[in-house]
Coordinates of C-alpha atoms and ligand atoms in Angstrom, one line a residue:
X1 CA 18.3 -6.6 -24.7
X2 CA 19.8 -5.1 -21.6
X3 CA 17.2 -5.1 -18.8
X4 CA 16.9 -2.5 -16.2
X5 CA 16.8 -4.1 -12.8
X6 CA 14.6 -1.8 -10.8
X7 CA 13.9 -1.5 -7.0
X8 CA 10.7 0.5 -6.9
X9 CA 10.6 2.7 -3.8
X10 CA 7.0 3.9 -3.6
X11 CA 4.2 5.3 -1.5
X12 CA 1.1 3.9 -3.4
X13 CA -0.7 6.2 -4.2
X14 CA -2.7 6.3 -7.4
X15 CA 0.1 7.6 -9.8
X16 CA 2.5 5.2 -8.1
X17 CA 0.1 2.4 -9.0
X18 CA -0.1 3.5 -12.6
X19 CA 3.8 3.6 -12.8
X20 CA 3.9 0.1 -11.4
X21 CA 1.6 -1.3 -14.0
X22 CA 3.9 0.3 -16.7
X23 CA 7.0 -1.3 -15.2
X24 CA 5.3 -4.6 -14.9
X25 CA 4.5 -4.6 -18.6
X26 CA 7.6 -3.1 -20.0
X27 CA 10.0 -5.7 -21.7
X28 CA 13.2 -3.8 -20.7
X29 CA 12.3 -3.7 -17.0
X30 CA 12.9 -6.4 -14.4
X31 CA 11.3 -5.4 -11.2
X32 CA 13.5 -6.9 -8.5
X33 CA 11.8 -5.4 -5.4
X34 CA 9.1 -3.0 -4.2
X35 CA 9.9 -1.0 -1.2
X36 CA 7.2 0.9 0.6
X37 CA 7.4 4.3 2.3
X38 CA 5.0 6.6 4.1
X39 CA 3.7 9.5 2.0
X40 CA 0.4 9.4 0.1
X41 CA -0.9 7.5 3.1
X42 CA 0.5 5.9 6.3
X43 CA 3.0 3.1 6.0
X44 CA 0.5 0.3 6.8
X45 CA -1.7 1.6 3.9
X46 CA 1.0 2.0 1.4
X47 CA 2.5 -1.4 2.2
X48 CA -0.9 -3.0 1.9
X49 CA -1.4 -1.3 -1.4
X50 CA 2.1 -2.5 -2.6
X51 CA 1.1 -6.0 -1.7
X52 CA -2.2 -5.7 -3.6
X53 CA -0.5 -4.2 -6.7
X54 CA 2.3 -6.8 -6.7
X55 CA -0.2 -9.7 -6.3
X56 CA -2.3 -8.3 -9.3
X57 CA 0.4 -7.0 -11.6
X58 CA 3.9 -8.2 -10.5
X59 CA 3.4 -11.6 -8.7
X60 CA 6.5 -12.9 -7.0
X61 CA 8.3 -9.6 -6.8
X62 CA 9.3 -9.0 -3.2
X63 CA 7.4 -6.3 -1.3
X64 CA 9.3 -4.8 1.6
X65 CA 8.0 -2.5 4.2
X66 CA 9.9 0.8 4.6
X67 CA 10.0 3.9 6.8
X68 CA 6.9 5.0 8.7
X69 CA 8.1 8.6 9.3
X70 CA 10.7 11.1 8.0
X71 CA 14.2 11.2 9.4
X72 CA 13.7 14.2 11.6
X73 CA 10.4 16.0 10.8
X74 CA 7.0 14.9 12.1
X75 CA 5.0 12.7 9.7
X76 CA 3.0 14.7 7.1
X77 CA -0.7 15.2 7.5
X78 CA -2.9 12.6 5.8
X79 CA -4.1 13.5 2.2
X80 CA -7.2 11.4 1.6
X81 CA -8.6 14.0 -0.6
X82 CA -5.9 13.3 -3.2
X83 CA -5.5 9.5 -3.2
X84 CA -8.6 8.4 -1.3
X85 CA -8.9 7.0 2.2
X86 CA -7.3 3.8 1.1
X87 CA -4.5 5.5 -0.9
X88 CA -5.8 3.9 -4.1
X89 CA -8.7 5.9 -5.1
X90 CA -11.2 3.8 -3.2
X91 CA -11.8 1.3 -6.0
X92 CA -13.3 -2.0 -5.5
X93 CA -10.4 -4.4 -5.6
X94 CA -10.5 -7.5 -7.7
X95 CA -8.4 -10.7 -7.1
X96 CA -6.9 -11.7 -3.8
X97 CA -3.6 -10.6 -2.1
X98 CA -1.3 -13.6 -2.6
X99 CA 1.9 -11.7 -1.6
X100 CA 3.2 -11.4 1.9
X101 CA 5.7 -8.9 3.2
X102 CA 9.4 -9.8 2.9
X103 CA 10.5 -9.8 6.6
X104 CA 13.4 -7.3 6.1
X105 CA 13.4 -3.6 6.5
X106 CA 13.3 -1.7 3.1
X107 CA 16.7 0.0 3.6
X108 CA 18.4 -3.3 4.4
X109 CA 16.8 -5.0 1.4
X110 CA 18.1 -2.1 -0.7
X111 CA 21.6 -2.6 0.7
X112 CA 21.5 -6.4 0.2
X113 CA 20.2 -6.2 -3.3
X114 CA 22.7 -3.6 -4.4
X115 CA 25.6 -5.6 -2.9
X116 CA 24.4 -8.8 -4.6
X117 CA 24.1 -7.1 -8.0
X118 CA 26.9 -4.5 -8.2
X119 CA 26.6 -1.9 -10.9
X120 CA 23.1 -3.3 -12.0
X121 CA 20.4 -1.9 -9.7
X122 CA 18.4 1.2 -10.6
X123 CA 16.6 2.8 -7.6
X124 CA 13.4 4.3 -8.9
X125 CA 12.1 6.4 -6.0
X126 CA 8.7 8.1 -6.3
X127 CA 7.9 8.9 -2.6
X128 CA 9.7 10.6 0.2
X129 CA 13.4 9.5 0.0
X130 CA 13.7 8.2 3.6
X131 CA 14.4 4.6 2.7
X132 CA 17.3 5.5 0.3
X133 CA 18.8 7.9 3.0
X134 CA 18.6 5.1 5.6
X135 CA 20.3 2.7 3.1
X136 CA 23.1 5.2 2.6
X137 CA 23.4 5.7 6.3
X138 CA 23.7 1.9 6.9
X139 CA 26.2 1.3 4.0
X140 CA 27.6 4.5 2.3
X141 CA 29.6 2.3 -0.1
X142 CA 26.4 1.3 -1.9
X143 CA 26.6 4.7 -3.7
X144 CA 29.3 3.4 -6.0
X145 CA 27.6 0.1 -6.6
X146 CA 24.1 1.5 -7.8
X147 CA 23.6 1.9 -11.5
X148 CA 21.5 4.9 -11.1
X149 CA 18.9 6.6 -8.9
X150 CA 15.9 8.1 -10.6
X151 CA 13.7 10.3 -8.4
X152 CA 10.3 11.7 -9.0
X153 CA 10.3 14.9 -7.0
X154 CA 11.2 18.5 -6.7
X155 CA 10.7 21.5 -9.0
X156 CA 13.2 23.9 -10.5
X157 CA 11.0 26.7 -11.6
X158 CA 11.3 26.1 -15.3
X159 CA 7.6 26.3 -15.8
X160 CA 7.2 28.9 -13.1
X161 CA 6.3 26.4 -10.3
X162 CA 8.3 25.5 -7.3
X163 CA 5.9 23.2 -5.5
X164 CA 2.6 21.5 -5.1
X165 CA 2.5 20.5 -1.4
X166 CA 3.5 24.2 -0.5
X167 CA 4.3 27.1 -2.8
X168 CA 8.0 26.1 -2.3
X169 CA 8.0 22.3 -2.2
X170 CA 7.0 19.3 -4.2
X171 CA 5.3 16.7 -2.1
X172 CA 8.0 14.0 -2.1
X173 CA 10.6 16.6 -1.1
X174 CA 8.3 18.1 1.5
X175 CA 7.8 14.6 2.9
X176 CA 11.3 14.2 4.0
X177 CA 13.6 17.1 3.0
X178 CA 16.6 15.9 5.1
X179 CA 16.5 12.6 3.3
X180 CA 16.3 14.2 -0.1
X181 CA 19.3 16.5 0.7
X182 CA 21.3 13.4 1.6
X183 CA 20.4 11.4 -1.4
X184 CA 21.1 14.3 -3.9
X185 CA 24.5 14.7 -2.1
X186 CA 25.7 11.1 -2.3
X187 CA 28.2 9.9 -4.9
X188 CA 25.9 8.1 -7.2
X189 CA 24.3 9.0 -10.5
X190 CA 21.0 10.8 -9.8
X191 CA 18.4 12.0 -12.2
X192 CA 15.5 14.1 -11.0
X193 CA 12.1 14.1 -12.7
X194 CA 10.2 16.9 -11.2
X195 CA 7.1 19.1 -11.7
X196 CA 8.9 21.0 -14.4
X197 CA 8.2 18.0 -16.7
X198 CA 5.4 16.1 -14.9
X199 CA 3.1 19.1 -15.2
X200 CA 3.7 19.0 -18.9
X201 CA 2.7 15.4 -19.1
X202 CA -1.0 15.0 -18.7
X203 CA -3.1 12.0 -19.2
X204 CA -6.4 13.4 -20.3
X205 CA -9.7 11.8 -19.7
X206 CA -9.9 10.8 -23.4
X207 CA -6.3 9.3 -23.2
X208 CA -7.4 7.3 -20.1
X209 CA -10.7 6.2 -21.7
X210 CA -8.8 4.9 -24.8
X211 CA -6.6 2.8 -22.6
X212 CA -9.7 1.5 -20.7
X213 CA -11.1 0.3 -24.0
X214 CA -7.9 -1.0 -25.6
X215 CA -5.4 -2.2 -23.0
X216 CA -7.2 -5.1 -21.2
X217 CA -7.1 -5.5 -17.4
X218 CA -4.2 -3.0 -17.1
X219 CA -6.1 -0.4 -19.1
X220 CA -9.2 -0.9 -17.1
X221 CA -7.3 -0.7 -13.8
X222 CA -5.6 2.5 -14.8
X223 CA -9.0 4.0 -15.7
X224 CA -10.7 2.8 -12.4
X225 CA -7.9 4.0 -10.1
X226 CA -7.5 7.4 -11.8
X227 CA -11.2 8.4 -11.3
X228 CA -10.6 9.7 -7.8
X229 CA -7.3 11.4 -8.8
X230 CA -9.0 13.1 -11.7
X231 CA -11.7 14.6 -9.5
X232 CA -8.9 15.9 -7.2
X233 CA -7.1 17.5 -10.2
X234 CA -10.5 19.1 -11.3
X235 CA -11.1 20.4 -7.8
X236 CA -7.5 21.8 -8.0
X237 CA -8.4 23.8 -11.1
X238 CA -7.2 21.5 -13.8
X239 CA -9.6 20.4 -16.5
X240 CA -10.1 16.7 -17.5
X241 CA -7.0 14.8 -16.7
X242 CA -4.2 13.8 -14.3
X243 CA -0.5 14.6 -14.1
X244 CA 1.7 11.6 -14.9
X245 CA 4.0 12.2 -11.9
X246 CA 5.4 8.8 -11.0
X247 CA 5.0 7.3 -14.4
X248 CA 7.3 10.0 -15.8
X249 CA 10.2 8.8 -13.7
X250 CA 9.6 5.2 -14.8
X251 CA 9.5 6.4 -18.4
X252 CA 12.8 8.3 -17.9
X253 CA 14.5 4.9 -16.9
X254 CA 13.8 3.4 -20.3
X255 CA 13.5 6.5 -22.5
X256 CA 15.7 9.2 -21.2
X257 CA 16.2 10.6 -24.8
X258 CA 12.7 12.0 -24.4
X259 CA 13.9 14.4 -21.7
X260 CA 16.2 17.4 -21.7
X261 CA 18.3 17.6 -18.5
X262 CA 20.4 20.1 -16.8
X263 CA 23.5 19.1 -14.8
X264 CA 24.6 20.5 -11.5
X265 CA 24.5 19.9 -7.8
X266 CA 21.2 20.1 -6.0
X267 CA 20.4 21.2 -2.4
X268 CA 17.1 20.8 -0.6
X269 CA 16.1 23.3 2.1
X270 CA 15.4 21.3 5.2
X271 CA 13.8 23.9 7.5
X272 CA 11.6 27.0 7.5
X273 CA 8.7 28.0 5.3
X274 CA 10.5 26.8 2.1
X275 CA 11.4 23.3 3.5
X276 CA 11.5 20.9 0.6
X277 CA 12.5 23.5 -2.0
X278 CA 15.0 22.1 -4.5
X279 CA 17.7 24.4 -5.8
X280 CA 20.3 23.5 -8.4
X281 CA 23.5 25.2 -9.2
X282 CA 23.7 24.7 -13.0
X283 CA 27.2 23.6 -14.2
X284 CA 27.3 26.7 -16.4
X285 CA 27.2 29.0 -13.4
X286 CA 30.6 30.2 -12.5
X287 CA 30.1 32.1 -9.2
X288 CA 31.3 30.2 -6.2
X289 CA 28.6 28.5 -4.1
X290 CA 30.3 26.5 -1.3
X291 CA 27.1 24.8 -0.2
X292 CA 26.8 23.3 -3.7
X293 CA 30.4 23.1 -5.0
X294 CA 31.6 20.2 -2.9
X295 CA 28.7 18.0 -4.0
X296 CA 28.3 15.7 -7.1
X297 CA 26.1 16.9 -10.1
X298 CA 22.6 15.6 -10.6
X299 CA 20.7 15.7 -13.8
X300 CA 17.4 17.6 -13.4
X301 CA 14.8 17.3 -16.1
X302 CA 13.9 20.7 -17.6
X303 CA 12.1 19.6 -20.9
X304 CA 10.1 16.7 -22.1
X305 CA 8.5 15.3 -25.3
X306 CA 5.3 14.7 -23.6
X307 CA 3.4 13.2 -26.5
X308 CA 6.1 10.6 -26.9
X309 CA 6.2 9.8 -23.2
X310 CA 2.4 9.2 -23.3
X311 CA 2.6 7.2 -26.4
X312 CA 5.2 5.0 -24.7
X313 CA 2.7 4.3 -21.9
X314 CA -0.1 3.3 -24.4
X315 CA 2.2 1.1 -26.5
X316 CA 3.5 -0.6 -23.3
X317 CA 0.2 -1.3 -21.8
X318 CA -1.3 -2.6 -25.1
X319 CA 1.7 -4.9 -25.3
Ligands
LIG401 C1 4.3 13.2 -6.0 O1 3.6 13.3 -4.8 C2 2.7 12.2 -4.6 O2 1.5 12.5 -4.2 C3 2.6 11.5 -5.9 O3 2.5 10.1 -5.8 C4 4.0 11.8 -6.6 O4 4.9 10.9 -6.2 C5 3.9 14.3 -6.9 O5 4.3 15.5 -6.3
LIG402 CA1 4.4 8.8 -5.2

């Protein structure tokens, strides 16, 4: 069985934590590193959360501290109403944190791991893309040595939505639009799993309760950590459930056949009221668009078999 060697670039974050549990449990995934980034909380908090999650679910996987702020924009405002003051839904934590930070910077870790494993590493990025942009800046040649980049982020208007952080921007794109535009413009294979499909993939209260009762410690953790997130979704007008944002990108790595994608170069607006907006020029479009035409195509998800994606989560957690 070919394993996917993943560096998980993350800002944990409740849905980030849920995606990590899935990766730790999936037989075709080998987590080779967890790199933290600011986003759902500040970098001290997301790094501490990554250490906690690794200690509990992925012991021995290196945890590496990443960027504290975007490349150019000021750091985003805190969002404790979404992920809790501690970034992990304010659960009472069990077990002790056995892991310590790897001493390297996240972008350097990415460069070193990619160089040591040419053609093998998948970068699964579910926060602002600052670490990946810094890695490219340090060593642009890694683009041809990475197996694939899978990003949770963006929105292409398929379901009528363009953003969740602003009317025009998904949160991870809004977190560092310059970095996102760099990452989508590099010469590596990029797949983008955005709101067009994550808003179709809802873990309902009943789904989460069934996991709690049937998937051991992992299932109980997913239930506990999702309580805060579910209250936020309810306050936001959604009934009884959570969007499976970051898990969807992890699912894409091992089950891309469950997604429909559209190919074409993607730009990210970096300034103004629509900063963070993702715009693809579909390969089928013939009109010239110089700001897109010189760039490599990305695969953007435009459809999903959500029931199968959710079933994959249940089967994986139950083992
Ligand atoms: C994305 O934003 C973050 O809040 C989530 O963890 C996810 O990565 C969804 O827009
Ligand atoms: Ca995230």
